[in-house]
Amino acid sequence: MTGQGWELVGAPNARELGGLVGAGGRRVRVGQLIRTPALGRLTDDDLPVLAKLGPACVVDLRADSEIAVAPADRLAGEPRVVCLPVHDPEHPVFTYVSAVLLGHDLDAYAELARQGTAGAMAAIYRWFVTGESARIGFAEAVRLAGRPENLPLVYHCSAGKDRTGWLTVILLTALGVDEAAIRADYLRNNELTDSLRAVIVEAMRRRQPDLDVNAVLPVLEVRAEYLDAGYDEVRRVHGSFDAYLRDGLGLTDGDIGALRAHLLE
């Protein structure tokens, strides 16, 4: 990965957050916070790279139903694995996006289909702010990251872009990183997964020759409008990100202080 001295072929958008400038001009410590997609597609050559990163804890944001149908994470060493499912099987946005990815008939999701997949993705980001499992899972992930025995910490969902992306927003904001740098890290996903995205679209096209690519791409990409939807929901519900951290996630000054103490140089 450019600038960080390592890459995971089977997880092309994996990257660490070290070096970003946080509170008081202190930088995020190198090699301590690592965001990835699910690790089930790591290659044999990736495993020594992961071993050198030496994760003490792996946080998995997927639901059991997602984990069951995916290749098992390939891990190096014996990290503690913590499952914090950020998922609502009853939420129509989740079921709609799943249907798009799986090539299912979307007639049952007519209302969301009229909204469009980009609208559905924005709705998921709003849910990240207010959904119960989202608030519980993201808050616990922050607390785990503030404990030195869990560092280095690897965290992931399925694609490593949406739930992982919003957790990154939370972590970096709590660490005092400015919004422009947070946004730049979030948007890097598309350039890092460009070739992978093309492979996925082609596979879907073979399975579904009349595939509407414009309906699929919003699910496979990150977009500034999704991030904006999350930020807008934070302001609508809580007024500020600090209030969201405190009232929405239940994080205390001690939680944020521990995060900064262990993750800022």
GROMACS .gro file of C-alpha atoms in nm:
model
  265
    1MET     CA    1   0.000   0.000   0.000
    2THR     CA    2   0.145   0.334  -0.103
    3GLY     CA    3   0.312   0.514   0.183
    4GLN     CA    4   0.277   0.244   0.444
    5GLY     CA    5   0.528  -0.017   0.327
    6TRP     CA    6   0.291  -0.313   0.310
    7GLU     CA    7  -0.008  -0.442   0.121
    8LEU     CA    8  -0.250  -0.732   0.139
    9VAL     CA    9  -0.328  -0.865  -0.208
   10GLY     CA   10  -0.647  -1.031  -0.088
   11ALA     CA   11  -0.759  -0.715   0.092
   12PRO     CA   12  -0.665  -0.432  -0.145
   13ASN     CA   13  -0.827  -0.153   0.056
   14ALA     CA   14  -0.654  -0.253   0.383
   15ARG     CA   15  -0.466   0.039   0.532
   16GLU     CA   16  -0.353   0.180   0.861
   17LEU     CA   17  -0.433   0.515   1.011
   18GLY     CA   18  -0.087   0.593   1.146
   19GLY     CA   19   0.063   0.934   1.074
   20LEU     CA   20  -0.260   1.134   1.061
   21VAL     CA   21  -0.244   1.448   1.276
   22GLY     CA   22  -0.475   1.439   1.577
   23ALA     CA   23  -0.542   1.645   1.888
   24GLY     CA   24  -0.270   1.888   1.989
   25GLY     CA   25  -0.073   1.818   1.674
   26ARG     CA   26   0.008   1.467   1.794
   27ARG     CA   27   0.008   1.201   1.523
   28VAL     CA   28  -0.178   0.872   1.527
   29ARG     CA   29   0.074   0.603   1.619
   30VAL     CA   30   0.194   0.395   1.326
   31GLY     CA   31   0.082   0.032   1.301
   32GLN     CA   32  -0.183   0.043   1.574
   33LEU     CA   33  -0.517   0.096   1.395
   34ILE     CA   34  -0.563  -0.109   1.079
   35ARG     CA   35  -0.884  -0.109   0.875
   36THR     CA   36  -0.950  -0.395   0.635
   37PRO     CA   37  -1.224  -0.583   0.454
   38ALA     CA   38  -1.308  -0.935   0.571
   39LEU     CA   39  -0.989  -1.142   0.573
   40GLY     CA   40  -1.120  -1.463   0.418
   41ARG     CA   41  -0.962  -1.390   0.080
   42LEU     CA   42  -0.608  -1.326   0.200
   43THR     CA   43  -0.348  -1.511  -0.005
   44ASP     CA   44  -0.077  -1.733   0.139
   45ASP     CA   45   0.169  -1.452   0.073
   46ASP     CA   46  -0.051  -1.211   0.270
   47LEU     CA   47  -0.025  -1.411   0.592
   48PRO     CA   48   0.339  -1.323   0.673
   49VAL     CA   49   0.252  -0.957   0.609
   50LEU     CA   50  -0.038  -0.981   0.854
   51ALA     CA   51   0.186  -1.162   1.102
   52LYS     CA   52   0.437  -0.876   1.088
   53LEU     CA   53   0.157  -0.629   1.162
   54GLY     CA   54   0.091  -0.846   1.467
   55PRO     CA   55  -0.273  -0.771   1.551
   56ALA     CA   56  -0.358  -0.836   1.914
   57CYS     CA   57  -0.731  -0.799   1.850
   58VAL     CA   58  -0.954  -0.834   1.542
   59VAL     CA   59  -1.295  -0.667   1.555
   60ASP     CA   60  -1.551  -0.815   1.313
   61LEU     CA   61  -1.852  -0.591   1.248
   62ARG     CA   62  -2.044  -0.854   1.049
   63ALA     CA   63  -2.352  -1.040   1.164
   64ASP     CA   64  -2.339  -1.417   1.216
   65SER     CA   65  -2.546  -1.462   0.899
   66GLU     CA   66  -2.281  -1.277   0.696
   67ILE     CA   67  -1.993  -1.465   0.854
   68ALA     CA   68  -2.163  -1.801   0.785
   69VAL     CA   69  -2.174  -1.754   0.406
   70ALA     CA   70  -1.825  -1.600   0.369
   71PRO     CA   71  -1.482  -1.762   0.366
   72ALA     CA   72  -1.342  -1.780   0.719
   73ASP     CA   73  -1.102  -1.501   0.812
   74ARG     CA   74  -0.740  -1.604   0.763
   75LEU     CA   75  -0.549  -1.479   1.065
   76ALA     CA   76  -0.186  -1.478   1.171
   77GLY     CA   77  -0.090  -1.557   1.528
   78GLU     CA   78  -0.367  -1.587   1.785
   79PRO     CA   79  -0.535  -1.248   1.807
   80ARG     CA   80  -0.839  -1.201   2.022
   81VAL     CA   81  -1.142  -1.197   1.788
   82VAL     CA   82  -1.439  -0.985   1.896
   83CYS     CA   83  -1.764  -0.993   1.697
   84LEU     CA   84  -1.964  -0.671   1.724
   85PRO     CA   85  -2.244  -0.712   1.468
   86VAL     CA   86  -2.354  -0.381   1.318
   87HIS     CA   87  -2.648  -0.515   1.124
   88ASP     CA   88  -3.025  -0.515   1.128
   89PRO     CA   89  -3.177  -0.806   0.930
   90GLU     CA   90  -3.517  -0.640   0.944
   91HIS     CA   91  -3.395  -0.309   0.808
   92PRO     CA   92  -3.521  -0.274   0.449
   93VAL     CA   93  -3.207  -0.093   0.338
   94PHE     CA   94  -2.986  -0.385   0.439
   95THR     CA   95  -3.211  -0.638   0.265
   96TYR     CA   96  -3.231  -0.420  -0.046
   97VAL     CA   97  -2.857  -0.379  -0.078
   98SER     CA   98  -2.809  -0.753  -0.020
   99ALA     CA   99  -3.061  -0.824  -0.297
  100VAL     CA  100  -2.871  -0.597  -0.536
  101LEU     CA  101  -2.540  -0.768  -0.460
  102LEU     CA  102  -2.688  -1.117  -0.493
  103GLY     CA  103  -2.871  -1.039  -0.817
  104HIS     CA  104  -3.213  -1.110  -0.669
  105ASP     CA  105  -3.545  -0.982  -0.800
  106LEU     CA  106  -3.593  -0.632  -0.663
  107ASP     CA  107  -3.970  -0.611  -0.716
  108ALA     CA  108  -4.027  -0.666  -0.344
  109TYR     CA  109  -3.825  -0.353  -0.273
  110ALA     CA  110  -4.017  -0.124  -0.505
  111GLU     CA  111  -4.019   0.172  -0.268
  112LEU     CA  112  -3.645   0.157  -0.210
  113ALA     CA  113  -3.588   0.089  -0.578
  114ARG     CA  114  -3.762   0.419  -0.658
  115GLN     CA  115  -3.528   0.585  -0.409
  116GLY     CA  116  -3.237   0.420  -0.588
  117THR     CA  117  -2.937   0.234  -0.456
  118ALA     CA  118  -2.743   0.555  -0.389
  119GLY     CA  119  -3.033   0.670  -0.174
  120ALA     CA  120  -3.040   0.332  -0.002
  121MET     CA  121  -2.670   0.360   0.079
  122ALA     CA  122  -2.718   0.708   0.223
  123ALA     CA  123  -2.999   0.569   0.438
  124ILE     CA  124  -2.763   0.302   0.575
  125TYR     CA  125  -2.522   0.575   0.685
  126ARG     CA  126  -2.804   0.755   0.864
  127TRP     CA  127  -2.887   0.425   1.033
  128PHE     CA  128  -2.522   0.393   1.143
  129VAL     CA  129  -2.588   0.696   1.364
  130THR     CA  130  -2.921   0.591   1.515
  131GLY     CA  131  -2.947   0.211   1.486
  132GLU     CA  132  -2.920   0.029   1.818
  133SER     CA  133  -2.672  -0.238   1.709
  134ALA     CA  134  -2.468   0.031   1.533
  135ARG     CA  135  -2.444   0.247   1.844
  136ILE     CA  136  -2.357  -0.050   2.064
  137GLY     CA  137  -2.104  -0.203   1.824
  138PHE     CA  138  -1.923   0.116   1.731
  139ALA     CA  139  -1.902   0.230   2.093
  140GLU     CA  140  -1.755  -0.100   2.210
  141ALA     CA  141  -1.503  -0.095   1.924
  142VAL     CA  142  -1.382   0.247   2.040
  143ARG     CA  143  -1.345   0.120   2.396
  144LEU     CA  144  -1.148  -0.181   2.274
  145ALA     CA  145  -0.916   0.047   2.076
  146GLY     CA  146  -0.846   0.247   2.392
  147ARG     CA  147  -0.702  -0.054   2.575
  148PRO     CA  148  -0.332  -0.124   2.509
  149GLU     CA  149  -0.374  -0.501   2.534
  150ASN     CA  150  -0.584  -0.486   2.215
  151LEU     CA  151  -0.322  -0.301   2.008
  152PRO     CA  152  -0.249  -0.332   1.726
  153LEU     CA  153  -0.621  -0.349   1.645
  154VAL     CA  154  -0.757  -0.471   1.311
  155TYR     CA  155  -1.122  -0.401   1.238
  156HIS     CA  156  -1.337  -0.497   0.943
  157CYS     CA  157  -1.683  -0.564   0.804
  158SER     CA  158  -1.743  -0.736   0.469
  159ALA     CA  159  -1.614  -0.497   0.203
  160GLY     CA  160  -1.425  -0.278   0.449
  161LYS     CA  161  -1.581   0.045   0.326
  162ASP     CA  162  -1.912   0.131   0.495
  163ARG     CA  163  -1.933   0.002   0.853
  164THR     CA  164  -1.553   0.001   0.863
  165GLY     CA  165  -1.556   0.347   0.707
  166TRP     CA  166  -1.796   0.493   0.963
  167LEU     CA  167  -1.608   0.336   1.254
  168THR     CA  168  -1.295   0.501   1.112
  169VAL     CA  169  -1.477   0.836   1.110
  170ILE     CA  170  -1.567   0.784   1.477
  171LEU     CA  171  -1.216   0.678   1.581
  172LEU     CA  172  -1.038   0.955   1.396
  173THR     CA  173  -1.280   1.223   1.511
  174ALA     CA  174  -1.237   1.107   1.871
  175LEU     CA  175  -0.860   1.128   1.818
  176GLY     CA  176  -0.894   1.488   1.700
  177VAL     CA  177  -0.813   1.433   1.330
  178ASP     CA  178  -0.967   1.702   1.110
  179GLU     CA  179  -1.261   1.626   0.884
  180ALA     CA  180  -1.071   1.686   0.558
  181ALA     CA  181  -0.816   1.415   0.643
  182ILE     CA  182  -1.095   1.180   0.755
  183ARG     CA  183  -1.282   1.235   0.430
  184ALA     CA  184  -0.969   1.175   0.223
  185ASP     CA  185  -0.907   0.840   0.395
  186TYR     CA  186  -1.271   0.740   0.343
  187LEU     CA  187  -1.267   0.821  -0.029
  188ARG     CA  188  -0.941   0.632  -0.090
  189ASN     CA  189  -1.144   0.312  -0.101
  190ASN     CA  190  -1.248   0.363  -0.463
  191GLU     CA  191  -0.897   0.397  -0.607
  192LEU     CA  192  -0.774   0.102  -0.401
  193THR     CA  193  -1.057  -0.127  -0.518
  194ASP     CA  194  -1.091  -0.013  -0.879
  195SER     CA  195  -0.975  -0.341  -1.036
  196LEU     CA  196  -1.165  -0.551  -0.783
  197ARG     CA  197  -1.484  -0.359  -0.854
  198ALA     CA  198  -1.447  -0.428  -1.228
  199VAL     CA  199  -1.411  -0.802  -1.158
  200ILE     CA  200  -1.724  -0.803  -0.941
  201VAL     CA  201  -1.931  -0.616  -1.199
  202GLU     CA  202  -1.819  -0.853  -1.476
  203ALA     CA  203  -1.909  -1.157  -1.265
  204MET     CA  204  -2.252  -1.010  -1.196
  205ARG     CA  205  -2.299  -0.931  -1.565
  206ARG     CA  206  -2.229  -1.294  -1.656
  207ARG     CA  207  -2.491  -1.409  -1.407
  208GLN     CA  208  -2.739  -1.137  -1.501
  209PRO     CA  209  -2.686  -1.025  -1.866
  210ASP     CA  210  -2.936  -0.738  -1.838
  211LEU     CA  211  -2.761  -0.601  -1.530
  212ASP     CA  212  -2.811  -0.230  -1.467
  213VAL     CA  213  -2.456  -0.134  -1.373
  214ASN     CA  214  -2.571   0.209  -1.259
  215ALA     CA  215  -2.789   0.039  -0.997
  216VAL     CA  216  -2.501  -0.175  -0.874
  217LEU     CA  217  -2.209   0.068  -0.860
  218PRO     CA  218  -2.351   0.272  -0.569
  219VAL     CA  219  -2.330  -0.041  -0.354
  220LEU     CA  220  -1.973  -0.119  -0.457
  221GLU     CA  221  -1.831   0.231  -0.410
  222VAL     CA  222  -1.797   0.488  -0.137
  223ARG     CA  223  -1.931   0.832  -0.218
  224ALA     CA  224  -1.903   1.168  -0.048
  225GLU     CA  225  -2.283   1.185  -0.034
  226TYR     CA  226  -2.292   0.876   0.188
  227LEU     CA  227  -2.049   1.027   0.434
  228ASP     CA  228  -2.245   1.353   0.422
  229ALA     CA  229  -2.563   1.160   0.509
  230GLY     CA  230  -2.395   1.027   0.823
  231TYR     CA  231  -2.262   1.367   0.923
  232ASP     CA  232  -2.601   1.529   0.855
  233GLU     CA  233  -2.774   1.270   1.074
  234VAL     CA  234  -2.524   1.337   1.353
  235ARG     CA  235  -2.606   1.708   1.338
  236ARG     CA  236  -2.981   1.646   1.310
  237VAL     CA  237  -3.001   1.410   1.607
  238HIS     CA  238  -2.720   1.532   1.833
  239GLY     CA  239  -2.619   1.879   1.713
  240SER     CA  240  -2.247   1.802   1.701
  241PHE     CA  241  -2.008   1.509   1.665
  242ASP     CA  242  -1.887   1.554   2.021
  243ALA     CA  243  -2.245   1.517   2.144
  244TYR     CA  244  -2.287   1.208   1.925
  245LEU     CA  245  -1.978   1.050   2.081
  246ARG     CA  246  -2.108   1.129   2.429
  247ASP     CA  247  -2.485   1.086   2.399
  248GLY     CA  248  -2.526   0.865   2.094
  249LEU     CA  249  -2.242   0.624   2.168
  250GLY     CA  250  -2.221   0.671   2.544
  251LEU     CA  251  -1.847   0.735   2.537
  252THR     CA  252  -1.707   0.909   2.842
  253ASP     CA  253  -1.422   1.156   2.871
  254GLY     CA  254  -1.227   0.861   3.014
  255ASP     CA  255  -1.296   0.648   2.706
  256ILE     CA  256  -1.176   0.921   2.470
  257GLY     CA  257  -0.884   1.007   2.696
  258ALA     CA  258  -0.769   0.644   2.694
  259LEU     CA  259  -0.799   0.632   2.314
  260ARG     CA  260  -0.581   0.941   2.279
  261ALA     CA  261  -0.334   0.827   2.544
  262HIS     CA  262  -0.260   0.500   2.369
  263LEU     CA  263  -0.300   0.597   2.004
  264LEU     CA  264  -0.148   0.943   1.975
  265GLU     CA  265   0.228   0.992   1.982
   0.00000   0.00000   0.00000
